[in-house]
PDB file of C-alpha atoms and ligand atoms in Angstrom:
ATOM      1  CA  MET P   1       0.567 153.578 168.729  1.00  0.00           C
ATOM      2  CA  ARG P   2       1.392 153.762 172.412  1.00  0.00           C
ATOM      3  CA  LYS P   3       4.982 154.724 173.131  1.00  0.00           C
ATOM      4  CA  ILE P   4       6.759 152.326 175.460  1.00  0.00           C
ATOM      5  CA  MET P   5       7.676 153.716 178.876  1.00  0.00           C
ATOM      6  CA  ILE P   6      10.362 152.328 181.133  1.00  0.00           C
ATOM      7  CA  ALA P   7      10.288 153.836 184.614  1.00  0.00           C
ATOM      8  CA  GLY P   8      12.817 153.165 187.345  1.00  0.00           C
ATOM      9  CA  ASN P   9      11.613 153.224 190.939  1.00  0.00           C
ATOM     10  CA  TRP P  10      14.727 153.715 193.048  1.00  0.00           C
ATOM     11  CA  LYS P  11      12.699 153.305 196.275  1.00  0.00           C
ATOM     12  CA  MET P  12      14.627 154.204 199.455  1.00  0.00           C
ATOM     13  CA  TYR P  13      18.024 153.573 197.928  1.00  0.00           C
ATOM     14  CA  LYS P  14      20.923 155.888 197.151  1.00  0.00           C
ATOM     15  CA  THR P  15      22.252 158.993 198.829  1.00  0.00           C
ATOM     16  CA  ILE P  16      22.620 162.134 196.754  1.00  0.00           C
ATOM     17  CA  GLY P  17      26.152 161.117 195.798  1.00  0.00           C
ATOM     18  CA  GLU P  18      25.156 157.588 194.794  1.00  0.00           C
ATOM     19  CA  ALA P  19      22.121 158.827 192.899  1.00  0.00           C
ATOM     20  CA  SER P  20      24.282 161.299 190.995  1.00  0.00           C
ATOM     21  CA  MET P  21      26.653 158.536 189.945  1.00  0.00           C
ATOM     22  CA  LEU P  22      23.824 156.361 188.686  1.00  0.00           C
ATOM     23  CA  ALA P  23      22.261 159.302 186.847  1.00  0.00           C
ATOM     24  CA  GLU P  24      25.604 160.086 185.178  1.00  0.00           C
ATOM     25  CA  GLU P  25      25.922 156.472 184.031  1.00  0.00           C
ATOM     26  CA  LEU P  26      22.364 156.393 182.718  1.00  0.00           C
ATOM     27  CA  LYS P  27      22.998 159.603 180.883  1.00  0.00           C
ATOM     28  CA  LYS P  28      25.914 157.933 179.089  1.00  0.00           C
ATOM     29  CA  GLU P  29      23.832 154.864 178.256  1.00  0.00           C
ATOM     30  CA  LEU P  30      20.591 156.553 177.280  1.00  0.00           C
ATOM     31  CA  ALA P  31      21.359 160.127 176.219  1.00  0.00           C
ATOM     32  CA  THR P  32      20.330 159.469 172.632  1.00  0.00           C
ATOM     33  CA  PHE P  33      17.718 156.803 173.319  1.00  0.00           C
ATOM     34  CA  ILE P  34      14.351 158.157 172.247  1.00  0.00           C
ATOM     35  CA  GLU P  35      12.557 154.990 171.153  1.00  0.00           C
ATOM     36  CA  ALA P  36      10.925 154.693 174.576  1.00  0.00           C
ATOM     37  CA  ASP P  37      10.110 157.224 177.296  1.00  0.00           C
ATOM     38  CA  ILE P  38      12.573 156.805 180.147  1.00  0.00           C
ATOM     39  CA  VAL P  39      11.644 158.005 183.612  1.00  0.00           C
ATOM     40  CA  ILE P  40      13.739 157.705 186.759  1.00  0.00           C
ATOM     41  CA  CYS P  41      12.299 158.160 190.234  1.00  0.00           C
ATOM     42  CA  PRO P  42      14.960 158.813 192.892  1.00  0.00           C
ATOM     43  CA  THR P  43      14.233 159.659 196.534  1.00  0.00           C
ATOM     44  CA  PHE P  44      13.035 163.186 197.323  1.00  0.00           C
ATOM     45  CA  THR P  45      16.460 164.226 198.607  1.00  0.00           C
ATOM     46  CA  ALA P  46      18.155 163.383 195.306  1.00  0.00           C
ATOM     47  CA  LEU P  47      15.507 164.767 192.935  1.00  0.00           C
ATOM     48  CA  ASN P  48      16.953 168.161 192.247  1.00  0.00           C
ATOM     49  CA  THR P  49      20.543 166.956 191.922  1.00  0.00           C
ATOM     50  CA  VAL P  50      19.525 164.195 189.528  1.00  0.00           C
ATOM     51  CA  TYR P  51      17.495 166.701 187.556  1.00  0.00           C
ATOM     52  CA  SER P  52      20.546 168.890 187.045  1.00  0.00           C
ATOM     53  CA  ILE P  53      22.296 165.839 185.538  1.00  0.00           C
ATOM     54  CA  VAL P  54      19.555 164.654 183.171  1.00  0.00           C
ATOM     55  CA  GLU P  55      17.753 167.885 182.324  1.00  0.00           C
ATOM     56  CA  ASP P  56      19.329 168.194 178.890  1.00  0.00           C
ATOM     57  CA  THR P  57      18.661 164.537 177.975  1.00  0.00           C
ATOM     58  CA  PRO P  58      15.472 162.655 177.058  1.00  0.00           C
ATOM     59  CA  ILE P  59      15.517 161.060 180.554  1.00  0.00           C
ATOM     60  CA  LYS P  60      12.583 162.354 182.585  1.00  0.00           C
ATOM     61  CA  LEU P  61      12.278 162.685 186.329  1.00  0.00           C
ATOM     62  CA  GLY P  62       9.584 161.368 188.652  1.00  0.00           C
ATOM     63  CA  ALA P  63       8.950 161.378 192.401  1.00  0.00           C
ATOM     64  CA  GLN P  64       7.803 158.340 194.380  1.00  0.00           C
ATOM     65  CA  ASN P  65       4.926 159.964 196.228  1.00  0.00           C
ATOM     66  CA  LEU P  66       3.441 163.329 197.141  1.00  0.00           C
ATOM     67  CA  PHE P  67       1.043 164.889 199.627  1.00  0.00           C
ATOM     68  CA  TRP P  68      -2.115 166.450 198.242  1.00  0.00           C
ATOM     69  CA  GLU P  69      -1.968 169.903 199.851  1.00  0.00           C
ATOM     70  CA  SER P  70       0.142 172.523 198.109  1.00  0.00           C
ATOM     71  CA  GLU P  71       1.583 173.897 201.352  1.00  0.00           C
ATOM     72  CA  GLY P  72       0.837 174.136 205.036  1.00  0.00           C
ATOM     73  CA  ALA P  73       1.561 172.780 208.491  1.00  0.00           C
ATOM     74  CA  TYR P  74       2.111 169.143 207.467  1.00  0.00           C
ATOM     75  CA  THR P  75       5.432 168.265 209.047  1.00  0.00           C
ATOM     76  CA  GLY P  76       7.416 165.811 206.987  1.00  0.00           C
ATOM     77  CA  GLU P  77       5.292 165.971 203.846  1.00  0.00           C
ATOM     78  CA  ILE P  78       6.239 167.087 200.330  1.00  0.00           C
ATOM     79  CA  SER P  79       3.781 168.971 198.137  1.00  0.00           C
ATOM     80  CA  PRO P  80       3.088 168.668 194.401  1.00  0.00           C
ATOM     81  CA  VAL P  81       4.404 172.215 193.919  1.00  0.00           C
ATOM     82  CA  MET P  82       7.721 171.279 195.527  1.00  0.00           C
ATOM     83  CA  ILE P  83       8.033 168.158 193.403  1.00  0.00           C
ATOM     84  CA  LYS P  84       7.317 170.069 190.235  1.00  0.00           C
ATOM     85  CA  ALA P  85       9.904 172.678 191.219  1.00  0.00           C
ATOM     86  CA  CYS P  86      12.515 169.902 191.422  1.00  0.00           C
ATOM     87  CA  GLY P  87      12.054 169.201 187.721  1.00  0.00           C
ATOM     88  CA  CYS P  88       9.653 166.265 187.969  1.00  0.00           C
ATOM     89  CA  GLU P  89       7.139 165.490 185.246  1.00  0.00           C
ATOM     90  CA  TYR P  90       5.917 162.237 186.792  1.00  0.00           C
ATOM     91  CA  VAL P  91       4.999 160.875 190.196  1.00  0.00           C
ATOM     92  CA  ILE P  92       4.369 157.313 191.316  1.00  0.00           C
ATOM     93  CA  ILE P  93       1.154 157.061 193.303  1.00  0.00           C
ATOM     94  CA  GLY P  94      -0.328 154.234 195.338  1.00  0.00           C
ATOM     95  CA  HIS P  95       2.644 151.897 195.204  1.00  0.00           C
ATOM     96  CA  SER P  96       1.865 148.714 197.144  1.00  0.00           C
ATOM     97  CA  GLU P  97       4.660 149.480 199.613  1.00  0.00           C
ATOM     98  CA  ARG P  98       2.903 152.728 200.455  1.00  0.00           C
ATOM     99  CA  ARG P  99      -0.415 150.925 200.750  1.00  0.00           C
ATOM    100  CA  LYS P 100       1.145 148.291 202.996  1.00  0.00           C
ATOM    101  CA  TYR P 101       3.475 150.301 205.257  1.00  0.00           C
ATOM    102  CA  PHE P 102       1.956 153.780 205.194  1.00  0.00           C
ATOM    103  CA  ASN P 103      -1.772 153.077 205.237  1.00  0.00           C
ATOM    104  CA  GLU P 104      -2.377 154.360 201.741  1.00  0.00           C
ATOM    105  CA  THR P 105      -5.991 153.713 200.734  1.00  0.00           C
ATOM    106  CA  ASN P 106      -7.854 154.052 197.454  1.00  0.00           C
ATOM    107  CA  GLU P 107      -9.270 157.286 198.839  1.00  0.00           C
ATOM    108  CA  THR P 108      -5.870 158.846 199.611  1.00  0.00           C
ATOM    109  CA  VAL P 109      -4.562 157.542 196.288  1.00  0.00           C
ATOM    110  CA  ASN P 110      -7.400 159.444 194.628  1.00  0.00           C
ATOM    111  CA  LYS P 111      -6.519 162.675 196.461  1.00  0.00           C
ATOM    112  CA  ARG P 112      -2.881 162.356 195.466  1.00  0.00           C
ATOM    113  CA  ILE P 113      -3.731 161.653 191.825  1.00  0.00           C
ATOM    114  CA  LYS P 114      -5.953 164.733 191.653  1.00  0.00           C
ATOM    115  CA  ALA P 115      -3.283 166.886 193.297  1.00  0.00           C
ATOM    116  CA  ALA P 116      -0.666 165.630 190.842  1.00  0.00           C
ATOM    117  CA  LEU P 117      -2.862 166.249 187.808  1.00  0.00           C
ATOM    118  CA  GLY P 118      -3.891 169.635 189.183  1.00  0.00           C
ATOM    119  CA  ILE P 119      -0.333 170.894 188.888  1.00  0.00           C
ATOM    120  CA  GLY P 120       0.515 169.155 185.623  1.00  0.00           C
ATOM    121  CA  LEU P 121       2.370 166.120 186.960  1.00  0.00           C
ATOM    122  CA  ASN P 122       1.643 162.796 185.245  1.00  0.00           C
ATOM    123  CA  PRO P 123       0.706 160.184 187.823  1.00  0.00           C
ATOM    124  CA  ILE P 124       1.933 156.602 187.466  1.00  0.00           C
ATOM    125  CA  ILE P 125      -0.906 154.930 189.311  1.00  0.00           C
ATOM    126  CA  CYS P 126      -0.111 151.537 190.847  1.00  0.00           C
ATOM    127  CA  VAL P 127      -2.597 148.725 191.295  1.00  0.00           C
ATOM    128  CA  GLY P 128      -2.098 145.077 192.097  1.00  0.00           C
ATOM    129  CA  GLU P 129      -3.273 142.123 194.161  1.00  0.00           C
ATOM    130  CA  THR P 130      -1.551 140.225 196.961  1.00  0.00           C
ATOM    131  CA  LEU P 131      -0.781 136.525 196.692  1.00  0.00           C
ATOM    132  CA  GLN P 132      -3.626 135.740 199.064  1.00  0.00           C
ATOM    133  CA  GLU P 133      -6.053 137.697 196.884  1.00  0.00           C
ATOM    134  CA  ARG P 134      -4.811 135.954 193.743  1.00  0.00           C
ATOM    135  CA  GLU P 135      -5.153 132.546 195.336  1.00  0.00           C
ATOM    136  CA  ALA P 136      -8.686 133.389 196.440  1.00  0.00           C
ATOM    137  CA  ASP P 137      -9.461 134.264 192.810  1.00  0.00           C
ATOM    138  CA  LYS P 138     -10.072 137.906 193.725  1.00  0.00           C
ATOM    139  CA  THR P 139      -7.491 139.539 191.448  1.00  0.00           C
ATOM    140  CA  LYS P 140      -9.923 141.274 189.099  1.00  0.00           C
ATOM    141  CA  ALA P 141     -12.224 142.322 191.937  1.00  0.00           C
ATOM    142  CA  ILE P 142      -9.309 143.932 193.790  1.00  0.00           C
ATOM    143  CA  ILE P 143      -8.022 145.705 190.698  1.00  0.00           C
ATOM    144  CA  GLU P 144     -11.513 146.949 189.946  1.00  0.00           C
ATOM    145  CA  GLU P 145     -11.861 148.258 193.498  1.00  0.00           C
ATOM    146  CA  GLN P 146      -8.508 150.044 193.264  1.00  0.00           C
ATOM    147  CA  LEU P 147      -9.434 151.580 189.913  1.00  0.00           C
ATOM    148  CA  THR P 148     -12.914 152.595 191.029  1.00  0.00           C
ATOM    149  CA  GLY P 149     -11.664 154.298 194.194  1.00  0.00           C
ATOM    150  CA  GLY P 150      -8.388 155.619 192.830  1.00  0.00           C
ATOM    151  CA  LEU P 151      -9.778 157.128 189.635  1.00  0.00           C
ATOM    152  CA  GLU P 152     -12.991 158.473 191.132  1.00  0.00           C
ATOM    153  CA  GLY P 153     -13.967 161.831 189.637  1.00  0.00           C
ATOM    154  CA  LEU P 154     -11.247 161.873 186.988  1.00  0.00           C
ATOM    155  CA  SER P 155     -12.064 163.292 183.570  1.00  0.00           C
ATOM    156  CA  ASN P 156     -11.045 161.916 180.179  1.00  0.00           C
ATOM    157  CA  GLU P 157      -8.405 164.618 180.023  1.00  0.00           C
ATOM    158  CA  ASP P 158      -7.052 163.512 183.400  1.00  0.00           C
ATOM    159  CA  MET P 159      -6.834 159.940 182.152  1.00  0.00           C
ATOM    160  CA  ALA P 160      -5.033 161.085 179.021  1.00  0.00           C
ATOM    161  CA  ASN P 161      -2.304 162.427 181.318  1.00  0.00           C
ATOM    162  CA  SER P 162      -2.117 159.333 183.522  1.00  0.00           C
ATOM    163  CA  ILE P 163      -0.271 156.052 183.369  1.00  0.00           C
ATOM    164  CA  ILE P 164      -1.303 152.873 185.129  1.00  0.00           C
ATOM    165  CA  ALA P 165       1.141 150.317 186.495  1.00  0.00           C
ATOM    166  CA  TYR P 166      -0.058 146.798 187.202  1.00  0.00           C
ATOM    167  CA  GLU P 167       2.186 145.416 189.907  1.00  0.00           C
ATOM    168  CA  PRO P 168       1.139 142.127 191.455  1.00  0.00           C
ATOM    169  CA  VAL P 169       2.324 142.480 195.060  1.00  0.00           C
ATOM    170  CA  TRP P 170       3.613 138.910 195.118  1.00  0.00           C
ATOM    171  CA  ALA P 171       5.975 139.697 192.245  1.00  0.00           C
ATOM    172  CA  ILE P 172       7.560 142.831 193.721  1.00  0.00           C
ATOM    173  CA  GLY P 173      11.111 142.301 194.878  1.00  0.00           C
ATOM    174  CA  THR P 174      10.555 138.566 195.120  1.00  0.00           C
ATOM    175  CA  GLY P 175      12.151 137.421 191.893  1.00  0.00           C
ATOM    176  CA  LYS P 176       8.767 135.880 190.974  1.00  0.00           C
ATOM    177  CA  THR P 177       7.435 137.511 187.832  1.00  0.00           C
ATOM    178  CA  ALA P 178       3.916 137.137 186.554  1.00  0.00           C
ATOM    179  CA  THR P 179       4.044 135.083 183.378  1.00  0.00           C
ATOM    180  CA  PRO P 180       3.480 137.145 180.228  1.00  0.00           C
ATOM    181  CA  ASP P 181       0.037 135.517 179.951  1.00  0.00           C
ATOM    182  CA  GLN P 182      -0.896 136.313 183.537  1.00  0.00           C
ATOM    183  CA  ALA P 183       0.203 139.917 183.116  1.00  0.00           C
ATOM    184  CA  GLN P 184      -1.483 140.295 179.726  1.00  0.00           C
ATOM    185  CA  GLU P 185      -4.772 139.021 181.133  1.00  0.00           C
ATOM    186  CA  ILE P 186      -4.862 141.721 183.799  1.00  0.00           C
ATOM    187  CA  HIS P 187      -3.605 144.473 181.497  1.00  0.00           C
ATOM    188  CA  ALA P 188      -6.394 143.655 179.058  1.00  0.00           C
ATOM    189  CA  PHE P 189      -8.857 143.675 181.941  1.00  0.00           C
ATOM    190  CA  ILE P 190      -7.657 147.132 183.038  1.00  0.00           C
ATOM    191  CA  ARG P 191      -7.876 148.477 179.480  1.00  0.00           C
ATOM    192  CA  GLY P 192     -11.376 147.085 179.132  1.00  0.00           C
ATOM    193  CA  TRP P 193     -12.430 148.700 182.385  1.00  0.00           C
ATOM    194  CA  ILE P 194     -11.017 152.075 181.272  1.00  0.00           C
ATOM    195  CA  LYS P 195     -12.843 151.764 177.959  1.00  0.00           C
ATOM    196  CA  GLU P 196     -16.117 151.209 179.739  1.00  0.00           C
ATOM    197  CA  LYS P 197     -15.679 154.036 182.276  1.00  0.00           C
ATOM    198  CA  PHE P 198     -13.970 156.610 180.036  1.00  0.00           C
ATOM    199  CA  SER P 199     -13.824 156.000 176.289  1.00  0.00           C
ATOM    200  CA  THR P 200     -12.402 153.751 173.594  1.00  0.00           C
ATOM    201  CA  LEU P 201      -9.914 156.427 172.591  1.00  0.00           C
ATOM    202  CA  ILE P 202      -8.724 156.968 176.158  1.00  0.00           C
ATOM    203  CA  SER P 203      -8.316 153.236 176.694  1.00  0.00           C
ATOM    204  CA  GLU P 204      -6.440 152.776 173.441  1.00  0.00           C
ATOM    205  CA  ASN P 205      -4.005 155.563 174.257  1.00  0.00           C
ATOM    206  CA  LEU P 206      -3.502 154.667 177.918  1.00  0.00           C
ATOM    207  CA  ARG P 207      -0.114 153.235 178.789  1.00  0.00           C
ATOM    208  CA  ILE P 208      -0.262 150.328 181.197  1.00  0.00           C
ATOM    209  CA  LEU P 209       3.112 149.345 182.641  1.00  0.00           C
ATOM    210  CA  TYR P 210       3.928 146.027 184.224  1.00  0.00           C
ATOM    211  CA  GLY P 211       5.961 145.932 187.443  1.00  0.00           C
ATOM    212  CA  GLY P 212       7.302 143.144 189.614  1.00  0.00           C
ATOM    213  CA  SER P 213      10.775 141.631 189.243  1.00  0.00           C
ATOM    214  CA  VAL P 214      11.270 142.938 185.712  1.00  0.00           C
ATOM    215  CA  LYS P 215      14.825 142.270 184.567  1.00  0.00           C
ATOM    216  CA  PRO P 216      16.660 142.108 181.232  1.00  0.00           C
ATOM    217  CA  GLU P 217      16.028 138.353 181.021  1.00  0.00           C
ATOM    218  CA  ASN P 218      12.245 138.580 181.165  1.00  0.00           C
ATOM    219  CA  SER P 219      11.500 142.068 179.880  1.00  0.00           C
ATOM    220  CA  LYS P 220      11.373 141.288 176.176  1.00  0.00           C
ATOM    221  CA  GLU P 221       8.671 138.673 176.505  1.00  0.00           C
ATOM    222  CA  LEU P 222       6.608 140.784 178.874  1.00  0.00           C
ATOM    223  CA  MET P 223       6.835 143.875 176.662  1.00  0.00           C
ATOM    224  CA  GLY P 224       5.843 141.754 173.693  1.00  0.00           C
ATOM    225  CA  GLN P 225       2.309 141.362 175.043  1.00  0.00           C
ATOM    226  CA  ALA P 226      -0.399 143.364 173.301  1.00  0.00           C
ATOM    227  CA  ASP P 227      -1.506 145.369 176.342  1.00  0.00           C
ATOM    228  CA  ILE P 228       1.833 145.795 178.126  1.00  0.00           C
ATOM    229  CA  ASP P 229       3.260 149.193 177.261  1.00  0.00           C
ATOM    230  CA  GLY P 230       6.354 149.284 179.393  1.00  0.00           C
ATOM    231  CA  ALA P 231       7.672 148.531 182.836  1.00  0.00           C
ATOM    232  CA  LEU P 232       7.976 149.973 186.309  1.00  0.00           C
ATOM    233  CA  VAL P 233      11.299 148.579 187.454  1.00  0.00           C
ATOM    234  CA  GLY P 234      12.539 148.434 191.050  1.00  0.00           C
ATOM    235  CA  GLY P 235      15.653 146.394 191.826  1.00  0.00           C
ATOM    236  CA  ALA P 236      16.938 146.243 188.256  1.00  0.00           C
ATOM    237  CA  SER P 237      16.711 150.042 187.923  1.00  0.00           C
ATOM    238  CA  LEU P 238      19.474 150.519 190.510  1.00  0.00           C
ATOM    239  CA  LYS P 239      22.171 149.431 188.084  1.00  0.00           C
ATOM    240  CA  GLU P 240      22.722 151.324 184.849  1.00  0.00           C
ATOM    241  CA  ASP P 241      23.452 148.257 182.729  1.00  0.00           C
ATOM    242  CA  SER P 242      20.328 146.294 183.677  1.00  0.00           C
ATOM    243  CA  PHE P 243      18.055 149.323 183.442  1.00  0.00           C
ATOM    244  CA  ALA P 244      19.467 150.381 180.078  1.00  0.00           C
ATOM    245  CA  GLN P 245      19.173 146.808 178.829  1.00  0.00           C
ATOM    246  CA  ILE P 246      15.509 146.637 179.835  1.00  0.00           C
ATOM    247  CA  ALA P 247      14.913 149.879 177.926  1.00  0.00           C
ATOM    248  CA  LYS P 248      16.689 148.603 174.827  1.00  0.00           C
ATOM    249  CA  ASN P 249      14.942 145.222 174.995  1.00  0.00           C
ATOM    250  CA  ALA P 250      11.565 146.919 175.072  1.00  0.00           C
ATOM    251  CA  VAL P 251      11.715 148.431 171.596  1.00  0.00           C
TER     252      VAL P 251
HETATM  253  P1  LIG C   1      10.958 145.155 191.632  1.00  0.00           P
HETATM  254  O1  LIG C   1      10.037 146.396 192.103  1.00  0.00           O
HETATM  255  O2  LIG C   1      11.289 145.385 190.198  1.00  0.00           O
HETATM  256  O3  LIG C   1      12.167 145.221 192.538  1.00  0.00           O
HETATM  257  O4  LIG C   1      10.158 143.923 191.845  1.00  0.00           O
HETATM  258  C1  LIG C   1       9.061 146.924 191.273  1.00  0.00           C
HETATM  259  C2  LIG C   1       8.339 148.035 191.979  1.00  0.00           C
HETATM  260  O5  LIG C   1       8.146 147.959 193.187  1.00  0.00           O
HETATM  261  O6  LIG C   1       7.927 149.018 191.356  1.00  0.00           O
END
């Protein structure tokens, strides 16, 4: 049985003070909620403060990105070691916004995944097609390309510590959600691909999250699909009531 995971991607929202308030509220809502794994991913600047608020709760902390070197002259970058030291157990890698605005490629995604795994962080690896790619009937080809490049050289053990998030780019922040059937089709495709490249056991245990305009109103139906094991939530994770409701709906 795969345990449901609900992860909140706070993106570039919330100062330290605002992040602390949200974390305090989530702590009230979810302090005893253990039916699903809850992960929150604030900005780098708020990580350590948020950690001090949730460290004694089941709520886990994740970062939104990392650089692959552990230290050095890389002005402006944050290393896996630094993220781990903030209390993170997870890190989002290859989000479509990073691919689009910061030239992230499957190759750099791969380096970041390996760096995360190397220090014991669990990567939440994002894949997904644009609207143009979907309309050109290239969805599966794009996902396959992202998986092939992103997961290159990973072992079964690495995969056992990883999570995949399918986030159709056209559904992120747009209010347009993939239908449960559309999402299920791609989740099943991803699981099948993992089975072929790694093993049946790895594929059966792998959690594949759906992301893209997940909200309390649509989360139950999405999470009810056989191959959807949780959600990566953007906008609706910025308010404690909607995020907590998504978590409660999922189990
Ligand atoms: P959204 O974002 O829920 O606001 O669509 C999801 C994401 O980008 O992870």
